[in-house]
PDB file of N, CA and C in Angstrom:
ATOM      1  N   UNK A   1    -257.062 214.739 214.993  1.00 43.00           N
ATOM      2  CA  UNK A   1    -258.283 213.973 215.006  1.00 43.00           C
ATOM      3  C   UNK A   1    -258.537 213.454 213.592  1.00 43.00           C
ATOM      4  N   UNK A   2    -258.964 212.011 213.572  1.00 44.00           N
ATOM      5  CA  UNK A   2    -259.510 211.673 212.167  1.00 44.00           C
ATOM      6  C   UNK A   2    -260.073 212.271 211.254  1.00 44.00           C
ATOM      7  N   UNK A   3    -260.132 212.016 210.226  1.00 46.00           N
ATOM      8  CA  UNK A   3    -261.161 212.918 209.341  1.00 46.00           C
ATOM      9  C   UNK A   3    -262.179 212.663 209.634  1.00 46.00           C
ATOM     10  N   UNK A   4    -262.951 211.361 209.546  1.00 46.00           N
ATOM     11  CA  UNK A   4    -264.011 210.795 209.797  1.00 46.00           C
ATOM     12  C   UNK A   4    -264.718 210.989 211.167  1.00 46.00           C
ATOM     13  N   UNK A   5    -264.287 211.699 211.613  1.00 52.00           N
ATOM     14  CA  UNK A   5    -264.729 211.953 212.997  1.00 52.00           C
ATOM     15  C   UNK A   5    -265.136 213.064 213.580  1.00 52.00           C
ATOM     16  N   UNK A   6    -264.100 214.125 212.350  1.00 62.00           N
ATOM     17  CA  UNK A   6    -264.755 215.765 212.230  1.00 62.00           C
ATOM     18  C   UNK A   6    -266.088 216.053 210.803  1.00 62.00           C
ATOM     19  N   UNK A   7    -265.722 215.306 210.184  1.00 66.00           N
ATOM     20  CA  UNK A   7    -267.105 215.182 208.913  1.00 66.00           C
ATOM     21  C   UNK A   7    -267.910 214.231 209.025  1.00 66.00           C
ATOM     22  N   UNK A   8    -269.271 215.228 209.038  1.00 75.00           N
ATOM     23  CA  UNK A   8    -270.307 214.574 208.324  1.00 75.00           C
ATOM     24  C   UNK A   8    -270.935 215.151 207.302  1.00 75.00           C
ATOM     25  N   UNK A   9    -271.468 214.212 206.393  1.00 73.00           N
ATOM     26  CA  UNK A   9    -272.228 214.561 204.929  1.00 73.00           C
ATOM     27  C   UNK A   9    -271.386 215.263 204.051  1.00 73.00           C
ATOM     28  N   UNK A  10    -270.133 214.619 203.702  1.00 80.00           N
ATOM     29  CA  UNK A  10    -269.319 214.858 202.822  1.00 80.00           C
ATOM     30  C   UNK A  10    -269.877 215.090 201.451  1.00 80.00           C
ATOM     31  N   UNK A  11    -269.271 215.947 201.108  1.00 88.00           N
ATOM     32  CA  UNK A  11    -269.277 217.302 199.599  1.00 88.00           C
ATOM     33  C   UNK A  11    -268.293 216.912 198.827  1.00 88.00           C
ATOM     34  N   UNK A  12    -267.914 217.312 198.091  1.00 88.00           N
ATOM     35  CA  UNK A  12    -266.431 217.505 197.381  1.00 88.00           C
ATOM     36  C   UNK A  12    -266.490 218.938 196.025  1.00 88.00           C
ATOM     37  N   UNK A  13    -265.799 219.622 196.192  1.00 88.00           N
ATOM     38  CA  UNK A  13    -266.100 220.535 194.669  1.00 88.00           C
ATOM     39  C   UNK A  13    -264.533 220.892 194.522  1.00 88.00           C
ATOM     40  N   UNK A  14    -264.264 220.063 193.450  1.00 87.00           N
ATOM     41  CA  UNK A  14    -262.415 219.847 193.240  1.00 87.00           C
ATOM     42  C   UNK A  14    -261.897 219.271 193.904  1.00 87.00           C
ATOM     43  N   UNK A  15    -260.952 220.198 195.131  1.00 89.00           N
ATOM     44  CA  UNK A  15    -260.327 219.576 196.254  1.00 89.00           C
ATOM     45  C   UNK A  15    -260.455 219.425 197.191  1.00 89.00           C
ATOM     46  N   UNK A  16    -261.764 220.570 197.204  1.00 91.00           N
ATOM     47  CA  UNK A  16    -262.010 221.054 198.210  1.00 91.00           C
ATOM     48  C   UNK A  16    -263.158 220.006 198.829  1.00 91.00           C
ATOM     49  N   UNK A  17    -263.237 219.764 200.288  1.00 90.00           N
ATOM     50  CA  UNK A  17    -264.124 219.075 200.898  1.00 90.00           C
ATOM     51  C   UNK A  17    -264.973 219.689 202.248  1.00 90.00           C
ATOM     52  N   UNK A  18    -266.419 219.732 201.726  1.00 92.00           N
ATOM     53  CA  UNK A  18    -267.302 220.730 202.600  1.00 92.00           C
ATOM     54  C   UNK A  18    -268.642 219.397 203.472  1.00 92.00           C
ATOM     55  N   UNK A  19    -268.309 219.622 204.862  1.00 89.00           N
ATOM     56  CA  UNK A  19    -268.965 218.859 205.437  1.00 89.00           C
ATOM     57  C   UNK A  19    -269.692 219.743 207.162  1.00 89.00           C
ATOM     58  N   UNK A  20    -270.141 219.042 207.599  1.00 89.00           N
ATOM     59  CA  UNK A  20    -270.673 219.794 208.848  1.00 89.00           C
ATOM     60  C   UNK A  20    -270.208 218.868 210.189  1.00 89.00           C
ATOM     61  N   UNK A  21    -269.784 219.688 210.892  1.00 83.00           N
ATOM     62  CA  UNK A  21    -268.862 219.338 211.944  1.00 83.00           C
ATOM     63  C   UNK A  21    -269.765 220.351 213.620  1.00 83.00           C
ATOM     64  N   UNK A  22    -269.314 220.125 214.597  1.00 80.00           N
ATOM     65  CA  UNK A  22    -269.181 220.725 215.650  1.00 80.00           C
ATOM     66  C   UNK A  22    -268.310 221.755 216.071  1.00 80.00           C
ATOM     67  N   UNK A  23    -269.004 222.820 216.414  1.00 78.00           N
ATOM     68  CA  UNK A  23    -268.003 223.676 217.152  1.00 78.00           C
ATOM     69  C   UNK A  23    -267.708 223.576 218.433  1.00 78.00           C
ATOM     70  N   UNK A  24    -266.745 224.167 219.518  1.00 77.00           N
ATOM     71  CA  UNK A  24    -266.589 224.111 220.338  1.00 77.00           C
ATOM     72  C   UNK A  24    -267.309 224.133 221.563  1.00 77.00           C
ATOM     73  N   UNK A  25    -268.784 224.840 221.062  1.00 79.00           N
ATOM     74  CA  UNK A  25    -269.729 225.113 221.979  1.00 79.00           C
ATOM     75  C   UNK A  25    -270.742 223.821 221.802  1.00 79.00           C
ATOM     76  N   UNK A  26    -270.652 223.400 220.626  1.00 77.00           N
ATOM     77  CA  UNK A  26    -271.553 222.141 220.658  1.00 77.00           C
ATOM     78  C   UNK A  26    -272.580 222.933 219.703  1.00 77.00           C
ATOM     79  N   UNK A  27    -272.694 223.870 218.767  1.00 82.00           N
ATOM     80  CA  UNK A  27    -272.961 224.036 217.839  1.00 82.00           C
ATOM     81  C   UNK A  27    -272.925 223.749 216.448  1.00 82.00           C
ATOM     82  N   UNK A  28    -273.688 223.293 215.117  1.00 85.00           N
ATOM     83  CA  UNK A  28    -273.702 222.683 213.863  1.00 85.00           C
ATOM     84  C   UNK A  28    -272.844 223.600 213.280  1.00 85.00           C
ATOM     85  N   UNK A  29    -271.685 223.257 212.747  1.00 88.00           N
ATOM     86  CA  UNK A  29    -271.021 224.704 211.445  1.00 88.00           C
ATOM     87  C   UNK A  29    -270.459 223.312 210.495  1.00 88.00           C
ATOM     88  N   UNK A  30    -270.644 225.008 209.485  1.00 91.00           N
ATOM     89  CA  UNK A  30    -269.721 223.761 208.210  1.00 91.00           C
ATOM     90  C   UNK A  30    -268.565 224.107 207.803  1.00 91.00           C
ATOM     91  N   UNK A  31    -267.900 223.384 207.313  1.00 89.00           N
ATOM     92  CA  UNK A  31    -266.161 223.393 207.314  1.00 89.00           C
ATOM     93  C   UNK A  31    -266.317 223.037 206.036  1.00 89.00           C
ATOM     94  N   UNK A  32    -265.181 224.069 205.112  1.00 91.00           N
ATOM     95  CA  UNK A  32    -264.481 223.739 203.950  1.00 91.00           C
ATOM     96  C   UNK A  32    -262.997 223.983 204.051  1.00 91.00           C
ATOM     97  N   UNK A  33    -262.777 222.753 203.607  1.00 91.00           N
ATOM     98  CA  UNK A  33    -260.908 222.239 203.715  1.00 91.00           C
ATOM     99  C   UNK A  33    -260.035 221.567 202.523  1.00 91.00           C
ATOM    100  N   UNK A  34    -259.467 222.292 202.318  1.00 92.00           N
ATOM    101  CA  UNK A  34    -258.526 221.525 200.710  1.00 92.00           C
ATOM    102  C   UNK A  34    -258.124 220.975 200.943  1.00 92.00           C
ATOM    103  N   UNK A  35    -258.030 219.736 200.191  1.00 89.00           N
ATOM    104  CA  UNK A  35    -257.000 218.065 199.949  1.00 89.00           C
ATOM    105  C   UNK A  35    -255.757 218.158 199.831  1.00 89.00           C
ATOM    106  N   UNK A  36    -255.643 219.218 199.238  1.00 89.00           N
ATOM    107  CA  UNK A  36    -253.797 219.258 198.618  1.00 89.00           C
ATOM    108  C   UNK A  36    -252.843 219.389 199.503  1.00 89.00           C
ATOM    109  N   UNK A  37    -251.922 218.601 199.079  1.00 89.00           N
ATOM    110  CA  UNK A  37    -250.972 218.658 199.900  1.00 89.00           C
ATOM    111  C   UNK A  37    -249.939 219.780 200.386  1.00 89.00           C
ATOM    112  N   UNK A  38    -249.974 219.855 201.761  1.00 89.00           N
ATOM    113  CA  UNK A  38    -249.195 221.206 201.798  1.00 89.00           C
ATOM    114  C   UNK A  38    -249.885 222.421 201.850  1.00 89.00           C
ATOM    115  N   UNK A  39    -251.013 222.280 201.193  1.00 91.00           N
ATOM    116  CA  UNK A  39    -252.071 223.599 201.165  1.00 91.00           C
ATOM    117  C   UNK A  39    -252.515 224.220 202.921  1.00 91.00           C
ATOM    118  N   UNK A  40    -253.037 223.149 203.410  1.00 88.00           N
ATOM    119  CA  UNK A  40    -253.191 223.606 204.921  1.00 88.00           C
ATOM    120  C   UNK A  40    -254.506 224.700 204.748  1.00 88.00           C
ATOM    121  N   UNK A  41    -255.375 224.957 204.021  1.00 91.00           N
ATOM    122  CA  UNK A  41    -256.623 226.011 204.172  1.00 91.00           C
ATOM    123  C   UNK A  41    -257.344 225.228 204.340  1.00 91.00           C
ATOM    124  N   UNK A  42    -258.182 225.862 205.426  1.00 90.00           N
ATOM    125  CA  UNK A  42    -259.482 225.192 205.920  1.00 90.00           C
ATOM    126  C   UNK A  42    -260.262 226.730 206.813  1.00 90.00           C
ATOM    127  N   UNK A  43    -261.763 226.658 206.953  1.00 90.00           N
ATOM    128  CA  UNK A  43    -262.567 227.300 207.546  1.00 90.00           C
ATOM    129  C   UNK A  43    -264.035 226.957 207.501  1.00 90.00           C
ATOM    130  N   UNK A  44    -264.276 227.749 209.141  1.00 88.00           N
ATOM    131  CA  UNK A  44    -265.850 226.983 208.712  1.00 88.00           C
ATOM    132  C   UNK A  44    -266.547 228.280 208.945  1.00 88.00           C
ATOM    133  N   UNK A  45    -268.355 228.231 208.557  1.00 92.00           N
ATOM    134  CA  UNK A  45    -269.041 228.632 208.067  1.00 92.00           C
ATOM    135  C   UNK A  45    -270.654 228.420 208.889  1.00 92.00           C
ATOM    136  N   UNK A  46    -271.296 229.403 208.912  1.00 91.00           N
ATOM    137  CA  UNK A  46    -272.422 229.562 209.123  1.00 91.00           C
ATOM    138  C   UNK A  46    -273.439 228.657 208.165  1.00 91.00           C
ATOM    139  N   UNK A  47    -272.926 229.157 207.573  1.00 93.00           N
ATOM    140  CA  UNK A  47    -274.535 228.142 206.179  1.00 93.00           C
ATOM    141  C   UNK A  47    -273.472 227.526 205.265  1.00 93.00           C
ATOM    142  N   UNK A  48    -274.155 226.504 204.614  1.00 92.00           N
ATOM    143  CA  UNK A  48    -273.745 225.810 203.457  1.00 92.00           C
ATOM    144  C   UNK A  48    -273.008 226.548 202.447  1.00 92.00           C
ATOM    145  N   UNK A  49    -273.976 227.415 201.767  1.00 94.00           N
ATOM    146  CA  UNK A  49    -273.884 228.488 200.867  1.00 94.00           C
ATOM    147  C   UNK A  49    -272.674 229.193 200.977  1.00 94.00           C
ATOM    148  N   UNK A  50    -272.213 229.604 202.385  1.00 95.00           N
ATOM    149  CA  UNK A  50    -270.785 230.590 202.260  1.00 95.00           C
ATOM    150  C   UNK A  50    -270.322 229.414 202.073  1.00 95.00           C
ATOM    151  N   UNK A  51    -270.307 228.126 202.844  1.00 94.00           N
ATOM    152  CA  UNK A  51    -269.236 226.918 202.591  1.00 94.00           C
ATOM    153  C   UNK A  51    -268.797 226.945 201.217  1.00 94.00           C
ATOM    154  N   UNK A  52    -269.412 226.595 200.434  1.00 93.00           N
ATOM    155  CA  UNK A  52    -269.786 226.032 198.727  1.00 93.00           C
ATOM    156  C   UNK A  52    -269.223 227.654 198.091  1.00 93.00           C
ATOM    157  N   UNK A  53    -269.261 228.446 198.280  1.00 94.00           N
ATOM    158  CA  UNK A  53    -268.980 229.750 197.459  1.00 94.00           C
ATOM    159  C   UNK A  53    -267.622 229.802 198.189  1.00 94.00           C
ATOM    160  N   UNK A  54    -266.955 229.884 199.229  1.00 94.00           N
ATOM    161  CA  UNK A  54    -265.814 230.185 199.731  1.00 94.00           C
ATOM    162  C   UNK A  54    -264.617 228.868 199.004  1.00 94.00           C
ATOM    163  N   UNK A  55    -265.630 227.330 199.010  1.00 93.00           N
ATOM    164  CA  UNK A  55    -264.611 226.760 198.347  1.00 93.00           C
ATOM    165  C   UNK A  55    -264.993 226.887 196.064  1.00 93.00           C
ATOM    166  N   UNK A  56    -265.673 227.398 195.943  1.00 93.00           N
ATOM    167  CA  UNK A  56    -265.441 227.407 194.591  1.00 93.00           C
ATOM    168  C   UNK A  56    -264.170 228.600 194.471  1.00 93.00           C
ATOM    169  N   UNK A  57    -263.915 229.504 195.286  1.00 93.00           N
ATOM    170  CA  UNK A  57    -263.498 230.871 195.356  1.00 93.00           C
ATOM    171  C   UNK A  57    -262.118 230.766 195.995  1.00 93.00           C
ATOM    172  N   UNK A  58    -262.054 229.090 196.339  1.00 93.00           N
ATOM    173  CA  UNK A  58    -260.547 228.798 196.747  1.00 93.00           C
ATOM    174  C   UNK A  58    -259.361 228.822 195.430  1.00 93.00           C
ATOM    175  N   UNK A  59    -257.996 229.870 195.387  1.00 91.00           N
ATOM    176  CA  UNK A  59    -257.129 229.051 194.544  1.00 91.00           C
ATOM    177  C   UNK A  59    -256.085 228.709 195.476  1.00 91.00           C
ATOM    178  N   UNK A  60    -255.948 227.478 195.152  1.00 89.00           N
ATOM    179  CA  UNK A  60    -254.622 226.886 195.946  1.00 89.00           C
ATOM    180  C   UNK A  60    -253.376 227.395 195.228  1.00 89.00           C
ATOM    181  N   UNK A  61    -252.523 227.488 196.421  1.00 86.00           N
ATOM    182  CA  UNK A  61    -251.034 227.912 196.189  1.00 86.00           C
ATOM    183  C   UNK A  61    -250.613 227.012 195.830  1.00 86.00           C
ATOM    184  N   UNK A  62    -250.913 225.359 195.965  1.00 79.00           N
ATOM    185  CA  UNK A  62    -249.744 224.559 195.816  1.00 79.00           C
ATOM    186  C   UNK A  62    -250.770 223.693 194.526  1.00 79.00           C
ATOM    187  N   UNK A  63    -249.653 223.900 193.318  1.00 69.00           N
ATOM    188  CA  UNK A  63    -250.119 223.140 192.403  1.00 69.00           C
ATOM    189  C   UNK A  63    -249.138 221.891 191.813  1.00 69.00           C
TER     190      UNK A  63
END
């Protein structure tokens, strides 16, 4: 699926990109997902706050 189609109200802190998406149930969650290539980490989140602390707290493997 597009990016643009799973985010809204795009973030950015480094690589990382934190936006709010839908869950499966049709519930608000927020998703933080790294840019880098090859990296492949992504997860989402109850509140903003874990979003934003889980991606400052990201180190990527692929540098």
């Amino acid at each position: 699926m597009p990016l643009h189609l799973i985010f809204r109200k795009l973030r950015t802190v480094g690589q990382i990109t934190i936006g709010t998406g839908l869950e499966r149930n049709g519930q608000m969650t927020y998703i933080a997902a790294c840019g880098a290539h090859n990296c492949g980490w992504s997860s989402d989140y109850a509140t903003y706050a874990a979003a934003e602390i889980a991606a400052r707290g990201h180190r990527c493997p692929v540098r």
